[in-house]
Tab-separated table of C-alpha atoms in Angstrom:
chain	number	residue	atom	x	y	z
A	1	MET	CA	-103.207	34.293	-74.019
A	2	ARG	CA	-106.451	32.865	-72.267
A	3	ILE	CA	-106.854	29.647	-70.409
A	4	HIS	CA	-110.109	27.752	-69.429
A	5	GLU	CA	-111.674	27.972	-66.103
A	6	TYR	CA	-110.420	24.692	-64.675
A	7	GLN	CA	-106.781	25.577	-65.404
A	8	ALA	CA	-107.401	29.142	-64.048
A	9	LYS	CA	-108.614	27.490	-61.127
A	10	LYS	CA	-105.684	24.951	-60.940
A	11	LEU	CA	-103.093	27.712	-60.744
A	12	LEU	CA	-105.070	29.968	-58.361
A	13	SER	CA	-105.259	27.397	-55.830
A	14	GLY	CA	-101.334	27.011	-56.130
A	15	PHE	CA	-101.701	31.037	-54.528
A	16	GLY	CA	-103.935	29.954	-51.518
A	17	VAL	CA	-107.252	30.764	-53.387
A	18	PRO	CA	-109.779	27.957	-52.496
A	19	ILE	CA	-111.449	26.551	-55.157
A	20	PRO	CA	-114.121	23.652	-55.051
A	21	ARG	CA	-113.068	20.011	-55.634
A	22	GLY	CA	-113.628	18.753	-59.289
A	23	GLU	CA	-111.890	17.711	-62.278
A	24	ALA	CA	-111.836	18.409	-66.130
A	25	VAL	CA	-113.044	15.315	-68.157
A	26	THR	CA	-114.038	14.779	-72.081
A	27	SER	CA	-116.617	12.025	-72.400
A	28	PRO	CA	-119.931	11.331	-70.194
A	29	SER	CA	-118.457	8.144	-68.514
A	30	GLU	CA	-115.656	10.388	-66.924
A	31	ALA	CA	-118.217	12.674	-65.894
A	32	ARG	CA	-120.081	9.836	-63.987
A	33	THR	CA	-117.176	8.774	-62.476
A	34	THR	CA	-115.918	12.170	-61.467
A	35	ALA	CA	-119.396	12.753	-59.924
A	36	GLU	CA	-118.912	9.183	-58.043
A	37	ASP	CA	-115.899	10.587	-56.345
A	38	LEU	CA	-117.477	13.757	-55.512
A	39	GLY	CA	-120.029	11.962	-53.578
A	40	GLY	CA	-122.671	14.528	-54.110
A	41	PRO	CA	-124.820	16.825	-56.360
A	42	VAL	CA	-122.521	18.185	-58.843
A	43	VAL	CA	-122.024	21.242	-61.237
A	44	VAL	CA	-121.271	20.292	-64.914
A	45	LYS	CA	-119.556	23.510	-66.635
A	46	ALA	CA	-118.579	23.813	-70.498
A	47	GLN	CA	-115.296	25.089	-70.814
A	48	ILE	CA	-114.885	27.390	-73.664
A	49	HIS	CA	-113.486	30.880	-73.686
A	50	ALA	CA	-116.339	33.036	-73.355
A	51	GLY	CA	-118.439	34.518	-70.683
A	52	GLY	CA	-122.390	33.909	-70.455
A	53	ARG	CA	-122.033	30.284	-70.369
A	54	GLY	CA	-124.709	30.130	-67.611
A	55	LYS	CA	-127.314	32.171	-69.856
A	56	ALA	CA	-126.568	29.898	-72.538
A	57	GLY	CA	-127.141	26.528	-71.016
A	58	GLY	CA	-123.811	25.603	-70.560
A	59	ILE	CA	-123.756	25.060	-66.918
A	60	LEU	CA	-125.838	22.403	-65.856
A	61	ARG	CA	-126.720	20.865	-62.353
A	62	ALA	CA	-126.783	17.420	-61.489
A	63	ALA	CA	-127.800	15.433	-58.148
A	64	ASN	CA	-126.262	12.164	-59.156
A	65	PRO	CA	-123.435	10.400	-61.365
A	66	ALA	CA	-126.266	9.243	-63.813
A	67	GLU	CA	-127.494	13.198	-64.154
A	68	ALA	CA	-123.600	14.185	-64.538
A	69	ALA	CA	-123.287	11.799	-67.265
A	70	THR	CA	-126.485	13.057	-69.127
A	71	ALA	CA	-125.486	16.529	-68.539
A	72	ALA	CA	-122.450	15.993	-70.287
A	73	ALA	CA	-123.612	14.300	-73.220
A	74	ARG	CA	-125.565	17.473	-73.778
A	75	LEU	CA	-122.779	19.750	-73.925
A	76	LEU	CA	-119.702	17.709	-75.170
A	77	GLY	CA	-119.048	17.981	-78.966
A	78	LEU	CA	-122.098	20.795	-79.561
A	79	PRO	CA	-121.328	24.635	-80.052
A	80	LEU	CA	-122.372	26.470	-77.304
A	81	VAL	CA	-123.604	30.159	-78.267
A	82	THR	CA	-122.819	32.877	-76.006
A	83	GLY	CA	-123.217	36.836	-76.058
A	84	GLN	CA	-118.958	36.375	-76.410
A	85	THR	CA	-118.792	33.816	-79.021
A	86	GLY	CA	-120.531	34.944	-82.235
A	87	PRO	CA	-123.748	33.063	-83.664
A	88	GLU	CA	-121.082	30.277	-84.392
A	89	GLY	CA	-120.501	29.608	-80.915
A	90	ARG	CA	-117.746	27.420	-79.483
A	91	ILE	CA	-117.483	23.585	-79.655
A	92	VAL	CA	-117.398	22.162	-76.228
A	93	ARG	CA	-114.557	19.609	-75.993
A	94	ARG	CA	-113.918	19.427	-72.456
A	95	ILE	CA	-116.070	20.003	-69.084
A	96	LEU	CA	-115.336	20.591	-65.207
A	97	VAL	CA	-117.489	18.394	-63.092
A	98	GLU	CA	-117.158	19.888	-59.515
A	99	GLU	CA	-118.891	19.631	-56.277
A	100	ALA	CA	-122.106	21.753	-55.896
A	101	LEU	CA	-122.030	24.336	-52.927
A	102	ASP	CA	-124.380	25.593	-50.544
A	103	VAL	CA	-124.421	29.535	-51.844
A	104	VAL	CA	-125.452	32.340	-49.508
A	105	ARG	CA	-123.977	35.274	-51.566
A	106	GLU	CA	-122.325	35.833	-54.914
A	107	LEU	CA	-119.571	38.389	-54.606
A	108	TYR	CA	-116.815	39.732	-57.207
A	109	ALA	CA	-112.747	40.142	-56.938
A	110	GLY	CA	-110.250	40.727	-59.336
A	111	VAL	CA	-106.867	42.382	-60.216
A	112	THR	CA	-106.115	43.977	-63.543
A	113	LEU	CA	-103.383	46.358	-64.581
A	114	SER	CA	-104.270	50.474	-64.682
A	115	ARG	CA	-101.979	51.877	-67.659
A	116	GLU	CA	-103.272	55.109	-66.465
A	117	GLU	CA	-102.172	54.477	-62.827
A	118	ALA	CA	-99.092	52.429	-63.979
A	119	CYS	CA	-100.238	49.937	-61.319
A	120	LEU	CA	-102.309	46.974	-60.364
A	121	VAL	CA	-105.695	47.683	-59.191
A	122	LEU	CA	-107.930	45.292	-57.060
A	123	LEU	CA	-111.579	45.455	-57.862
A	124	VAL	CA	-114.058	43.993	-55.599
A	125	SER	CA	-117.741	44.468	-55.137
A	126	PRO	CA	-120.252	42.799	-53.187
A	127	ARG	CA	-122.463	41.770	-56.205
A	128	GLY	CA	-121.402	39.055	-58.122
A	129	GLY	CA	-122.028	37.076	-61.127
A	130	VAL	CA	-122.775	40.092	-63.368
A	131	ASP	CA	-120.689	42.171	-65.820
A	132	ILE	CA	-118.400	44.049	-63.776
A	133	GLU	CA	-118.004	46.693	-66.431
A	134	ALA	CA	-121.664	47.239	-66.773
A	135	LEU	CA	-122.100	47.335	-62.970
A	136	ALA	CA	-119.056	49.819	-62.544
A	137	LEU	CA	-120.914	52.167	-65.239
A	138	GLY	CA	-124.358	51.738	-63.761
A	139	GLU	CA	-123.496	51.499	-60.138
A	140	PRO	CA	-120.136	52.890	-59.345
A	141	ASP	CA	-120.729	52.783	-55.591
A	142	LEU	CA	-120.871	49.213	-55.628
A	143	VAL	CA	-117.278	48.668	-56.984
A	144	LEU	CA	-114.214	49.421	-54.671
A	145	ARG	CA	-111.216	50.075	-56.262
A	146	GLU	CA	-107.685	49.847	-54.514
A	147	SER	CA	-104.598	50.953	-56.436
A	148	ILE	CA	-101.528	48.834	-55.557
A	149	SER	CA	-98.187	50.603	-55.393
A	150	PRO	CA	-95.505	48.495	-57.091
A	151	SER	CA	-93.127	49.189	-54.415
A	152	ALA	CA	-95.292	48.252	-51.586
A	153	GLY	CA	-97.998	46.068	-52.899
A	154	LEU	CA	-101.174	45.330	-51.277
A	155	LEU	CA	-101.148	47.126	-48.079
A	156	PRO	CA	-103.208	45.502	-45.025
A	157	ALA	CA	-105.568	48.453	-44.701
A	158	GLN	CA	-106.665	47.880	-48.179
A	159	ALA	CA	-107.270	44.369	-47.742
A	160	GLU	CA	-109.494	45.351	-44.959
A	161	ARG	CA	-111.138	47.785	-46.852
A	162	ALA	CA	-111.832	45.395	-49.798
A	163	ALA	CA	-113.091	42.857	-47.151
A	164	TRP	CA	-115.380	45.277	-45.690
A	165	ALA	CA	-116.702	46.385	-49.097
A	166	LEU	CA	-117.860	42.990	-49.642
A	167	GLY	CA	-120.051	43.366	-46.652
A	168	LEU	CA	-118.356	40.514	-44.949
A	169	SER	CA	-119.194	40.265	-40.924
A	170	GLY	CA	-116.728	38.824	-38.276
A	171	ASP	CA	-113.087	38.334	-37.918
A	172	ALA	CA	-112.766	34.787	-39.622
A	173	SER	CA	-114.793	35.838	-42.702
A	174	SER	CA	-112.672	38.949	-42.897
A	175	ALA	CA	-109.182	37.234	-42.277
A	176	GLN	CA	-110.473	34.943	-45.334
A	177	ALA	CA	-111.160	37.349	-47.971
A	178	ILE	CA	-107.701	39.061	-46.937
A	179	ARG	CA	-106.039	36.161	-47.456
A	180	LEU	CA	-107.667	35.719	-50.821
A	181	PHE	CA	-106.851	38.883	-52.033
A	182	ALA	CA	-103.149	38.565	-51.240
A	183	GLY	CA	-103.392	35.462	-53.325
A	184	LEU	CA	-104.593	37.064	-56.394
A	185	VAL	CA	-102.459	39.805	-56.324
A	186	ARG	CA	-99.224	37.475	-55.740
A	187	ALA	CA	-100.806	35.146	-58.711
A	188	PHE	CA	-100.873	37.964	-60.895
A	189	GLU	CA	-97.281	39.466	-60.427
A	190	SER	CA	-95.927	35.914	-60.327
A	191	THR	CA	-97.773	34.483	-63.862
A	192	ASP	CA	-97.322	37.991	-65.506
A	193	ALA	CA	-101.081	38.282	-65.837
A	194	SER	CA	-103.156	40.760	-67.369
A	195	LEU	CA	-106.031	39.972	-65.814
A	196	VAL	CA	-107.320	37.807	-62.674
A	197	GLU	CA	-111.226	37.671	-62.103
A	198	ILE	CA	-113.303	35.404	-59.793
A	199	ASN	CA	-116.955	35.828	-60.819
A	200	PRO	CA	-118.630	34.562	-58.743
A	201	LEU	CA	-116.683	34.713	-55.331
A	202	ILE	CA	-119.185	32.953	-53.168
A	203	LEU	CA	-119.812	32.616	-49.586
A	204	THR	CA	-121.160	29.188	-48.658
A	205	SER	CA	-123.322	28.570	-45.879
A	206	ALA	CA	-120.310	27.106	-43.919
A	207	GLY	CA	-119.169	30.544	-44.108
A	208	ALA	CA	-116.242	29.840	-46.734
A	209	LEU	CA	-115.289	31.971	-49.494
A	210	VAL	CA	-114.797	30.026	-52.764
A	211	ALA	CA	-113.728	30.464	-56.348
A	212	ALA	CA	-116.914	29.575	-57.960
A	213	ASP	CA	-115.511	30.601	-61.440
A	214	ALA	CA	-111.990	32.008	-62.400
A	215	LYS	CA	-110.780	33.786	-65.401
A	216	MET	CA	-106.624	34.356	-66.098
A	217	ASP	CA	-105.185	35.914	-68.860
A	218	PHE	CA	-101.700	36.884	-69.500
A	219	ASP	CA	-99.321	38.988	-70.901
A	220	ASP	CA	-97.818	37.305	-74.494
A	221	ASN	CA	-94.680	38.918	-73.867
A	222	GLY	CA	-94.113	37.372	-70.369
A	223	LEU	CA	-94.686	33.791	-71.839
A	224	PRO	CA	-91.371	33.057	-72.604
A	225	ARG	CA	-90.764	33.076	-69.081
A	226	HIS	CA	-93.808	30.894	-68.415
A	227	PRO	CA	-93.314	27.651	-70.518
A	228	ASP	CA	-95.864	25.941	-67.948
A	229	ILE	CA	-98.417	28.529	-68.853
A	230	ARG	CA	-97.727	28.550	-72.576
A	231	ALA	CA	-98.306	24.702	-72.481
A	232	LEU	CA	-102.230	25.782	-71.395
A	233	PHE	CA	-102.712	27.102	-74.470
A	234	ASP	CA	-105.751	25.958	-76.226
A	235	PRO	CA	-105.664	26.141	-79.896
A	236	ASP	CA	-109.305	25.007	-80.734
A	237	GLU	CA	-110.048	28.382	-78.926
A	238	VAL	CA	-109.048	30.559	-81.490
A	239	SER	CA	-109.779	30.886	-85.213
A	240	PRO	CA	-107.506	29.000	-87.994
A	241	GLU	CA	-106.681	32.527	-89.015
A	242	GLU	CA	-105.607	33.683	-85.591
A	243	LEU	CA	-103.620	30.531	-85.033
A	244	GLU	CA	-101.752	30.880	-88.370
A	245	ALA	CA	-100.730	34.241	-87.567
A	246	ALA	CA	-99.647	33.728	-84.402
A	247	ARG	CA	-97.230	31.047	-85.696
A	248	ALA	CA	-95.976	33.422	-88.319
A	249	GLY	CA	-95.481	35.935	-85.687
A	250	LEU	CA	-97.971	38.366	-86.520
A	251	SER	CA	-100.686	40.053	-84.268
A	252	PHE	CA	-104.273	39.456	-85.656
A	253	ILE	CA	-107.545	39.888	-84.329
A	254	ARG	CA	-110.583	39.130	-86.511
A	255	LEU	CA	-113.588	41.650	-86.562
A	256	ASP	CA	-116.972	41.930	-88.180
A	257	GLY	CA	-116.183	44.827	-90.830
A	258	ASP	CA	-115.239	44.139	-94.748
A	259	VAL	CA	-112.488	46.038	-94.886
A	260	GLY	CA	-109.154	44.307	-94.418
A	261	CYS	CA	-106.427	46.146	-92.914
A	262	MET	CA	-102.689	45.069	-92.859
A	263	VAL	CA	-100.535	47.843	-90.953
A	264	ASN	CA	-97.194	47.756	-89.434
A	265	GLY	CA	-97.234	49.291	-85.615
A	266	ALA	CA	-100.166	48.690	-83.228
A	267	GLY	CA	-100.500	52.436	-82.923
A	268	LEU	CA	-100.398	52.947	-86.804
A	269	ALA	CA	-103.054	49.834	-87.107
A	270	MET	CA	-105.271	51.787	-84.452
A	271	ALA	CA	-105.124	54.906	-86.676
A	272	THR	CA	-105.960	53.182	-89.899
A	273	MET	CA	-109.038	51.396	-87.968
A	274	ASP	CA	-110.395	54.854	-86.879
A	275	LEU	CA	-109.964	56.320	-90.388
A	276	VAL	CA	-111.812	53.310	-91.934
A	277	ALA	CA	-114.428	53.756	-89.564
A	278	LEU	CA	-114.775	57.499	-90.165
A	279	ALA	CA	-114.930	57.176	-93.959
A	280	GLY	CA	-117.960	55.163	-92.953
A	281	GLY	CA	-116.630	51.776	-93.430
A	282	ARG	CA	-116.084	48.661	-91.029
A	283	PRO	CA	-112.346	47.141	-90.556
A	284	ALA	CA	-112.288	43.101	-90.831
A	285	ASN	CA	-109.475	42.959	-88.942
A	286	PHE	CA	-106.319	44.073	-86.803
A	287	LEU	CA	-103.171	43.185	-88.338
A	288	ASP	CA	-99.770	44.318	-87.111
A	289	VAL	CA	-96.885	43.038	-89.012
A	290	GLY	CA	-94.745	44.691	-86.720
A	291	GLY	CA	-91.221	46.115	-87.300
A	292	GLY	CA	-88.826	43.614	-88.320
A	293	VAL	CA	-91.004	41.803	-90.630
A	294	SER	CA	-89.711	39.398	-93.285
A	295	GLU	CA	-90.860	38.800	-96.898
A	296	ASP	CA	-92.184	35.426	-95.759
A	297	ALA	CA	-94.276	36.888	-92.949
A	298	VAL	CA	-95.528	39.706	-95.177
A	299	ALA	CA	-97.050	37.109	-98.060
A	300	LYS	CA	-98.460	35.024	-94.914
A	301	ALA	CA	-100.126	38.252	-93.520
A	302	PHE	CA	-101.580	39.041	-96.978
A	303	ALA	CA	-102.802	35.755	-97.611
A	304	ILE	CA	-104.664	35.755	-94.375
A	305	LEU	CA	-105.942	39.354	-94.740
A	306	THR	CA	-107.224	38.795	-98.465
A	307	SER	CA	-108.962	35.379	-97.336
A	308	GLY	CA	-110.971	36.456	-94.590
A	309	PRO	CA	-114.980	35.921	-94.745
A	310	GLY	CA	-116.717	38.791	-95.752
A	311	VAL	CA	-113.557	40.669	-96.607
A	312	ARG	CA	-114.396	42.977	-100.147
A	313	SER	CA	-111.743	45.249	-100.029
A	314	ALA	CA	-107.953	45.359	-98.551
A	315	LEU	CA	-106.097	48.460	-97.179
A	316	VAL	CA	-102.214	48.085	-96.816
A	317	ASN	CA	-101.049	51.121	-94.683
A	318	ILE	CA	-97.094	50.808	-94.278
A	319	PHE	CA	-95.120	53.265	-92.718
A	320	GLY	CA	-91.207	51.979	-93.478
A	321	GLY	CA	-89.086	52.765	-90.633
A	322	ILE	CA	-87.506	49.488	-89.764
A	323	VAL	CA	-89.500	47.653	-92.204
A	324	ARG	CA	-88.593	48.146	-95.839
A	325	CYS	CA	-91.320	48.990	-98.041
A	326	ASP	CA	-89.650	46.985	-100.867
A	327	LEU	CA	-89.760	44.098	-98.949
A	328	VAL	CA	-93.361	44.739	-98.145
A	329	ALA	CA	-93.946	45.116	-101.608
A	330	GLN	CA	-92.149	41.940	-102.984
A	331	GLY	CA	-94.313	39.864	-100.286
A	332	ILE	CA	-97.750	41.032	-101.338
A	333	VAL	CA	-96.747	40.460	-104.776
A	334	ARG	CA	-95.960	37.126	-104.093
A	335	ALA	CA	-99.116	36.495	-102.347
A	336	ALA	CA	-101.090	38.067	-104.387
A	337	ARG	CA	-99.975	36.053	-107.515
A	338	GLU	CA	-100.142	32.689	-105.295
A	339	ARG	CA	-103.580	32.976	-104.115
A	340	ALA	CA	-105.225	35.026	-107.178
A	341	VAL	CA	-106.610	37.612	-104.923
A	342	ARG	CA	-109.795	38.948	-106.380
A	343	ILE	CA	-110.539	41.748	-104.121
A	344	PRO	CA	-109.723	45.649	-104.512
A	345	VAL	CA	-106.385	46.155	-102.751
A	346	VAL	CA	-105.842	49.828	-101.794
A	347	ILE	CA	-101.650	50.475	-100.965
A	348	ARG	CA	-100.240	53.672	-99.325
A	349	MET	CA	-96.534	53.243	-98.397
A	350	GLU	CA	-93.904	55.744	-97.099
A	351	GLY	CA	-90.508	55.618	-95.782
A	352	THR	CA	-87.667	53.554	-96.345
A	353	ASN	CA	-86.975	52.329	-99.825
A	354	VAL	CA	-90.526	53.631	-100.700
A	355	GLY	CA	-89.826	54.247	-104.364
A	356	LEU	CA	-88.165	50.723	-105.011
A	357	GLY	CA	-91.184	49.577	-103.167
A	358	ARG	CA	-93.542	51.803	-105.470
A	359	LYS	CA	-91.809	50.330	-108.639
A	360	ILE	CA	-92.208	46.640	-107.576
A	361	LEU	CA	-96.057	46.854	-107.268
A	362	ALA	CA	-96.354	48.993	-110.664
A	363	ASP	CA	-94.090	46.741	-112.370
A	364	SER	CA	-96.270	43.592	-111.198
A	365	GLY	CA	-98.930	44.068	-113.541
A	366	LEU	CA	-101.192	43.450	-110.728
A	367	PRO	CA	-104.411	45.856	-110.306
A	368	PHE	CA	-103.192	47.393	-106.879
A	369	SER	CA	-104.748	51.110	-106.172
A	370	ALA	CA	-101.991	53.355	-105.036
A	371	ALA	CA	-102.707	56.351	-102.286
A	372	PRO	CA	-100.970	59.389	-101.529
A	373	ASP	CA	-101.813	59.261	-97.688
A	374	MET	CA	-103.832	57.441	-95.231
A	375	GLU	CA	-107.110	59.347	-95.194
A	376	SER	CA	-107.590	59.151	-99.030
A	377	ALA	CA	-106.374	55.282	-98.882
A	378	ALA	CA	-108.983	54.411	-95.981
A	379	ARG	CA	-111.907	56.266	-98.172
A	380	GLU	CA	-110.914	54.432	-101.168
A	381	ALA	CA	-110.609	51.317	-99.394
A	382	VAL	CA	-114.255	51.780	-98.348
A	383	ARG	CA	-115.659	53.007	-101.546
A	384	LEU	CA	-114.247	49.630	-102.927
A	385	ALA	CA	-115.860	47.448	-100.515
A	386	ARG	CA	-119.226	49.458	-100.910
A	387	ALA	CA	-119.124	48.544	-104.701
A	388	GLY	CA	-118.759	45.057	-103.791
A	389	GLY	CA	-115.349	44.424	-104.251
A	390	GLY	CA	-115.094	40.441	-105.070
A	391	ALA	CA	-117.411	38.078	-103.327
A	392	GLY	CA	-115.992	38.443	-99.922
A	393	GLY	CA	-113.933	35.147	-100.144
A	394	GLY	CA	-110.509	36.865	-100.713
A	395	ALA	CA	-108.547	34.543	-103.488
A	396	ALA	CA	-109.993	32.556	-106.387
A	397	PRO	CA	-110.465	28.931	-106.248
């Protein structure tokens, strides 16, 4: 789960990370009032779950309250298109109005999880405000990685090296950085985060380190332990399909291809998507129905799968271990009948009750295509998508 900048800043401030004074608002009049309360130039920032807001015109400076209200009116209620939103953009429903700071330098600091090393990693760079992934590839010497021991935590020597890597001079600046790094690590561990990032971390003319921007992502599996964080979820920032899937307990991510994929198990889902790509196609989604799925959830998953824009064929790849193939078949048949699915559907099944599942599909009278293995199933789904399988709306009206 991802949260907005203003929410991330509020959380991080509770762990000792300095943030600018400001407030999130939803109207130009509130923006004016907040600017008046701050008493000086402000920055008006669109709050959407996407990076690249500055380049897209989603971050505006205002010298006075009247300009703050005008900036708010330019952003609120309109789509903001960035490199991460897609061409449709995201509607700006809330803005952050905060004090404008006198910036001397822009830095980077973040904490993430290294699955390869099975530990947290502190990342810092003296060059902030840029894509850290691209910087790490193009100029790796500008990114310092400190692997944090799960038992020992962030060591003083590691924090000192990170402060030195930022090029901070003087005991005061170094001490600020060390406290900030410790706060980031505590925030990561205490909230079950998957990413904590400050980009840019700014050094002001007064010598203060302040989080000018903040991003936090969370492990969904940890959310039951954090109802306060789960309450920060913004349903307006996800597609209706993703929201519907989440409510049904499904893992769904919309992609830009034309072959819809429904699979049980994340590993099998990734392998299926790879096979579609190897066959020359493009997956339209990631959809994992899981192991303990019900017939209702399967029907919901199949309906979501086949109704997506641009989906021209559907590939169902099920290995029945815990999940039963007959249950999956029943859900597919039910959804196909209810929605009058008009795109071709290729189904490969193996495992528990596979014979019964195949019989249910065959007896349904619906034009499903059976495939003997994963590779042939992927090839057939790609072939049918290229042949123009349907108009790409999924179900007949």
